[in-house]
Amino acid sequence: MPNAAEKTQNSSGNARARLLREAAKLFMEHGYERTTMRNIANATEIKLGSIAYYFKSKDEILYEAIRSTIESGEERALLAVKQANTAKERLRALISIELESFINETGAITIKEWRCLQKKQKVALLKHRKTYEDLWMATLAECHDQGLIRAKPEIARRVLHGAFAWAETWYSTKGELSLRELDDEIMKLITQAESD
């Protein structure tokens, strides 16, 4: 049974995660500049004064929300690539992860609000973004070398990332295709063979 210190730590961690999650949603919906600390307090049902226990400023909340999103994507991509047996499977896994992030999570915050970060914050995050993008480029290059895709890997990545980054505007989970089916259609679009 957890002791009092563990309960406090779990509660604190849950509240911090809730703050990041709800703030990210507000930043996505209203933009960083138009979202106030009071908006965040109301959305999380955490008193305005209590937010300072977790974060010093709205700027820090934005940074941590973007950092969390980027690191989560990086971790999932690394694991998926490691578990996949073929280049095609790795490509499918990366497509699935990125679409999920932009459609069902708050991945678009990394695009929409990146400009609001301080320069030193951007520098700190670029290492993680590079790891993630390197996974994509290695996978696309392998697919290209095997003849699975005809486009140059750099072009394929830019087109896919651009489409995925705005997927929330053109795809609905209530539409005729599930995310899994959308993954299939994208694989058909960019590869030379039917998806599995």
mmCIF file of C-alpha atoms in Angstrom:
data_model
loop_
_atom_site.group_PDB
_atom_site.id
_atom_site.type_symbol
_atom_site.label_atom_id
_atom_site.label_comp_id
_atom_site.label_asym_id
_atom_site.label_seq_id
_atom_site.Cartn_x
_atom_site.Cartn_y
_atom_site.Cartn_z
ATOM 1 C CA MET A 1 0.000 0.000 0.000
ATOM 2 C CA PRO A 2 1.445 3.431 -0.952
ATOM 3 C CA ASN A 3 2.560 5.635 1.896
ATOM 4 C CA ALA A 4 1.658 9.317 2.256
ATOM 5 C CA ALA A 5 4.778 10.513 0.416
ATOM 6 C CA GLU A 6 4.069 8.199 -2.530
ATOM 7 C CA LYS A 7 0.436 9.320 -2.668
ATOM 8 C CA THR A 8 1.540 12.968 -2.720
ATOM 9 C CA GLN A 9 4.085 12.227 -5.457
ATOM 10 C CA ASN A 10 1.506 10.341 -7.575
ATOM 11 C CA SER A 11 -1.043 13.106 -7.073
ATOM 12 C CA SER A 12 1.565 15.719 -7.952
ATOM 13 C CA GLY A 13 2.601 13.809 -11.079
ATOM 14 C CA ASN A 14 -1.014 13.384 -12.175
ATOM 15 C CA ALA A 15 -1.767 17.066 -11.668
ATOM 16 C CA ARG A 16 1.351 18.083 -13.601
ATOM 17 C CA ALA A 17 0.465 15.730 -16.466
ATOM 18 C CA ARG A 18 -3.113 17.053 -16.476
ATOM 19 C CA LEU A 19 -1.826 20.641 -16.605
ATOM 20 C CA LEU A 20 0.370 19.832 -19.600
ATOM 21 C CA ARG A 21 -2.363 17.903 -21.405
ATOM 22 C CA GLU A 22 -5.087 20.510 -20.922
ATOM 23 C CA ALA A 23 -2.772 23.447 -21.614
ATOM 24 C CA ALA A 24 -1.641 21.795 -24.855
ATOM 25 C CA LYS A 25 -5.283 21.416 -25.923
ATOM 26 C CA LEU A 26 -5.954 25.084 -25.150
ATOM 27 C CA PHE A 27 -2.825 26.204 -27.010
ATOM 28 C CA MET A 28 -3.950 24.129 -29.993
ATOM 29 C CA GLU A 29 -7.480 25.479 -29.934
ATOM 30 C CA HIS A 30 -6.894 29.142 -29.079
ATOM 31 C CA GLY A 31 -3.178 29.701 -29.644
ATOM 32 C CA TYR A 32 -0.467 30.321 -27.070
ATOM 33 C CA GLU A 33 -0.917 34.095 -26.943
ATOM 34 C CA ARG A 34 -4.692 33.960 -26.422
ATOM 35 C CA THR A 35 -4.573 31.259 -23.745
ATOM 36 C CA THR A 36 -4.298 32.665 -20.244
ATOM 37 C CA MET A 37 -3.157 31.040 -17.026
ATOM 38 C CA ARG A 38 -6.728 31.464 -15.800
ATOM 39 C CA ASN A 39 -7.962 29.464 -18.812
ATOM 40 C CA ILE A 40 -5.534 26.695 -17.879
ATOM 41 C CA ALA A 41 -6.620 26.797 -14.233
ATOM 42 C CA ASN A 42 -10.288 26.544 -15.222
ATOM 43 C CA ALA A 43 -9.654 23.666 -17.647
ATOM 44 C CA THR A 44 -7.712 21.656 -15.084
ATOM 45 C CA GLU A 45 -9.695 22.670 -11.990
ATOM 46 C CA ILE A 46 -6.382 23.528 -10.336
ATOM 47 C CA LYS A 47 -6.283 26.846 -8.518
ATOM 48 C CA LEU A 48 -4.398 29.565 -10.334
ATOM 49 C CA GLY A 49 -1.974 30.007 -7.436
ATOM 50 C CA SER A 50 -1.341 26.272 -7.251
ATOM 51 C CA ILE A 51 -0.142 26.095 -10.864
ATOM 52 C CA ALA A 52 3.019 27.902 -9.768
ATOM 53 C CA TYR A 53 3.896 24.828 -7.703
ATOM 54 C CA TYR A 54 4.317 22.911 -10.979
ATOM 55 C CA PHE A 55 5.362 25.592 -13.460
ATOM 56 C CA LYS A 56 6.907 29.046 -13.102
ATOM 57 C CA SER A 57 5.178 30.533 -16.139
ATOM 58 C CA LYS A 58 2.962 29.949 -19.147
ATOM 59 C CA ASP A 59 6.147 29.920 -21.224
ATOM 60 C CA GLU A 60 7.455 26.975 -19.201
ATOM 61 C CA ILE A 61 4.142 25.132 -19.656
ATOM 62 C CA LEU A 62 4.374 25.551 -23.430
ATOM 63 C CA TYR A 63 7.973 24.336 -23.490
ATOM 64 C CA GLU A 64 7.193 21.296 -21.347
ATOM 65 C CA ALA A 65 4.085 20.456 -23.400
ATOM 66 C CA ILE A 66 6.074 20.548 -26.644
ATOM 67 C CA ARG A 67 9.019 18.688 -25.076
ATOM 68 C CA SER A 68 6.711 15.972 -23.790
ATOM 69 C CA THR A 69 5.082 15.574 -27.213
ATOM 70 C CA ILE A 70 8.403 15.407 -29.057
ATOM 71 C CA GLU A 71 10.024 12.990 -26.600
ATOM 72 C CA SER A 72 6.975 10.727 -26.573
ATOM 73 C CA GLY A 73 6.996 10.534 -30.365
ATOM 74 C CA GLU A 74 10.719 9.849 -30.382
ATOM 75 C CA GLU A 75 10.405 7.023 -27.830
ATOM 76 C CA ARG A 76 7.502 5.378 -29.660
ATOM 77 C CA ALA A 77 9.274 5.657 -33.017
ATOM 78 C CA LEU A 78 12.508 4.166 -31.673
ATOM 79 C CA LEU A 79 10.621 1.218 -30.185
ATOM 80 C CA ALA A 80 8.494 0.654 -33.302
ATOM 81 C CA VAL A 81 11.499 0.745 -35.643
ATOM 82 C CA LYS A 82 13.386 -1.655 -33.385
ATOM 83 C CA GLN A 83 10.484 -4.119 -33.354
ATOM 84 C CA ALA A 84 9.776 -4.032 -37.103
ATOM 85 C CA ASN A 85 11.416 -6.680 -39.284
ATOM 86 C CA THR A 86 11.329 -4.958 -42.676
ATOM 87 C CA ALA A 87 11.670 -1.472 -44.110
ATOM 88 C CA LYS A 88 8.024 -1.591 -45.139
ATOM 89 C CA GLU A 89 6.948 -2.449 -41.581
ATOM 90 C CA ARG A 90 9.108 0.372 -40.219
ATOM 91 C CA LEU A 91 7.537 2.826 -42.656
ATOM 92 C CA ARG A 92 4.041 1.690 -41.720
ATOM 93 C CA ALA A 93 4.846 2.046 -38.008
ATOM 94 C CA LEU A 94 6.220 5.578 -38.443
ATOM 95 C CA ILE A 95 3.171 6.628 -40.473
ATOM 96 C CA SER A 96 0.869 5.254 -37.790
ATOM 97 C CA ILE A 97 2.731 6.973 -34.949
ATOM 98 C CA GLU A 98 2.814 10.353 -36.650
ATOM 99 C CA LEU A 99 -0.822 10.288 -37.734
ATOM 100 C CA GLU A 100 -1.912 9.252 -34.233
ATOM 101 C CA SER A 101 0.112 12.092 -32.741
ATOM 102 C CA PHE A 102 -1.393 14.740 -35.008
ATOM 103 C CA ILE A 103 -4.965 13.437 -34.994
ATOM 104 C CA ASN A 104 -5.673 11.984 -31.549
ATOM 105 C CA GLU A 105 -3.031 13.749 -29.491
ATOM 106 C CA THR A 106 -1.510 17.199 -29.406
ATOM 107 C CA GLY A 107 1.279 16.677 -31.935
ATOM 108 C CA ALA A 108 0.253 19.730 -33.953
ATOM 109 C CA ILE A 109 1.370 21.941 -31.073
ATOM 110 C CA THR A 110 4.947 21.275 -32.196
ATOM 111 C CA ILE A 111 4.132 22.967 -35.499
ATOM 112 C CA LYS A 112 1.607 25.626 -34.506
ATOM 113 C CA GLU A 113 3.348 27.013 -31.434
ATOM 114 C CA TRP A 114 7.044 26.327 -32.131
ATOM 115 C CA ARG A 115 7.525 30.011 -32.994
ATOM 116 C CA CYS A 116 6.508 30.971 -29.447
ATOM 117 C CA LEU A 117 9.426 29.120 -27.857
ATOM 118 C CA GLN A 118 12.566 30.918 -26.800
ATOM 119 C CA LYS A 119 15.694 30.281 -28.865
ATOM 120 C CA LYS A 120 17.399 28.279 -26.098
ATOM 121 C CA GLN A 121 14.274 26.132 -25.728
ATOM 122 C CA LYS A 122 14.249 25.370 -29.450
ATOM 123 C CA VAL A 123 17.917 24.383 -29.342
ATOM 124 C CA ALA A 124 17.234 21.997 -26.453
ATOM 125 C CA LEU A 125 14.439 20.299 -28.404
ATOM 126 C CA LEU A 126 16.150 20.064 -31.786
ATOM 127 C CA LYS A 127 18.252 17.067 -30.682
ATOM 128 C CA HIS A 128 15.088 15.025 -30.097
ATOM 129 C CA ARG A 129 13.530 16.192 -33.328
ATOM 130 C CA LYS A 130 16.709 15.202 -35.173
ATOM 131 C CA THR A 131 16.623 11.681 -33.725
ATOM 132 C CA TYR A 132 13.019 11.306 -34.835
ATOM 133 C CA GLU A 133 13.647 12.719 -38.309
ATOM 134 C CA ASP A 134 16.749 10.533 -38.710
ATOM 135 C CA LEU A 135 14.551 7.470 -38.133
ATOM 136 C CA TRP A 136 12.192 8.648 -40.859
ATOM 137 C CA MET A 137 14.988 9.421 -43.309
ATOM 138 C CA ALA A 138 16.787 6.104 -42.740
ATOM 139 C CA THR A 139 13.533 4.212 -43.234
ATOM 140 C CA LEU A 140 12.563 6.145 -46.363
ATOM 141 C CA ALA A 141 16.075 5.722 -47.786
ATOM 142 C CA GLU A 142 15.882 1.972 -47.180
ATOM 143 C CA CYS A 143 12.458 1.812 -48.832
ATOM 144 C CA HIS A 144 13.806 3.811 -51.782
ATOM 145 C CA ASP A 145 16.846 1.535 -52.144
ATOM 146 C CA GLN A 146 14.549 -1.500 -52.158
ATOM 147 C CA GLY A 147 12.293 0.061 -54.790
ATOM 148 C CA LEU A 148 9.299 0.348 -52.450
ATOM 149 C CA ILE A 149 9.055 4.095 -53.024
ATOM 150 C CA ARG A 150 10.127 6.018 -56.125
ATOM 151 C CA ALA A 151 10.283 9.536 -54.686
ATOM 152 C CA LYS A 152 13.497 10.879 -53.206
ATOM 153 C CA PRO A 153 13.428 10.263 -49.435
ATOM 154 C CA GLU A 154 13.777 14.001 -48.654
ATOM 155 C CA ILE A 155 10.776 14.879 -50.818
ATOM 156 C CA ALA A 156 8.699 11.973 -49.535
ATOM 157 C CA ARG A 157 9.351 13.051 -45.959
ATOM 158 C CA ARG A 158 8.433 16.674 -46.556
ATOM 159 C CA VAL A 159 5.208 15.765 -48.322
ATOM 160 C CA LEU A 160 4.185 13.233 -45.660
ATOM 161 C CA HIS A 161 5.067 15.504 -42.757
ATOM 162 C CA GLY A 162 3.217 18.417 -44.320
ATOM 163 C CA ALA A 163 0.107 16.297 -44.856
ATOM 164 C CA PHE A 164 0.251 14.757 -41.377
ATOM 165 C CA ALA A 165 0.879 18.065 -39.606
ATOM 166 C CA TRP A 166 -2.489 19.333 -40.834
ATOM 167 C CA ALA A 167 -4.341 16.008 -40.671
ATOM 168 C CA GLU A 168 -6.657 17.356 -37.993
ATOM 169 C CA THR A 169 -8.104 19.696 -40.647
ATOM 170 C CA TRP A 170 -8.754 17.037 -43.319
ATOM 171 C CA TYR A 171 -9.369 13.826 -41.390
ATOM 172 C CA SER A 172 -12.143 12.972 -38.959
ATOM 173 C CA THR A 173 -12.240 9.922 -36.715
ATOM 174 C CA LYS A 174 -16.004 9.954 -37.374
ATOM 175 C CA GLY A 175 -15.476 9.603 -41.133
ATOM 176 C CA GLU A 176 -15.601 6.474 -43.255
ATOM 177 C CA LEU A 177 -11.965 5.455 -42.642
ATOM 178 C CA SER A 178 -10.486 4.344 -39.338
ATOM 179 C CA LEU A 179 -6.925 5.449 -38.583
ATOM 180 C CA ARG A 180 -5.718 1.947 -39.435
ATOM 181 C CA GLU A 181 -7.485 2.149 -42.803
ATOM 182 C CA LEU A 182 -5.996 5.589 -43.379
ATOM 183 C CA ASP A 183 -2.547 4.103 -42.715
ATOM 184 C CA ASP A 184 -3.342 1.482 -45.387
ATOM 185 C CA GLU A 185 -4.370 4.119 -47.922
ATOM 186 C CA ILE A 186 -1.227 6.165 -47.317
ATOM 187 C CA MET A 187 0.934 3.068 -47.724
ATOM 188 C CA LYS A 188 -0.817 2.346 -51.036
ATOM 189 C CA LEU A 189 -0.252 5.926 -52.114
ATOM 190 C CA ILE A 190 3.481 6.026 -51.465
ATOM 191 C CA THR A 191 4.679 2.466 -51.999
ATOM 192 C CA GLN A 192 4.881 0.331 -55.122
ATOM 193 C CA ALA A 193 2.977 -2.571 -53.583
ATOM 194 C CA GLU A 194 -0.311 -3.145 -51.781
ATOM 195 C CA SER A 195 -0.084 -2.676 -48.002
ATOM 196 C CA ASP A 196 -0.320 -5.759 -45.791
#
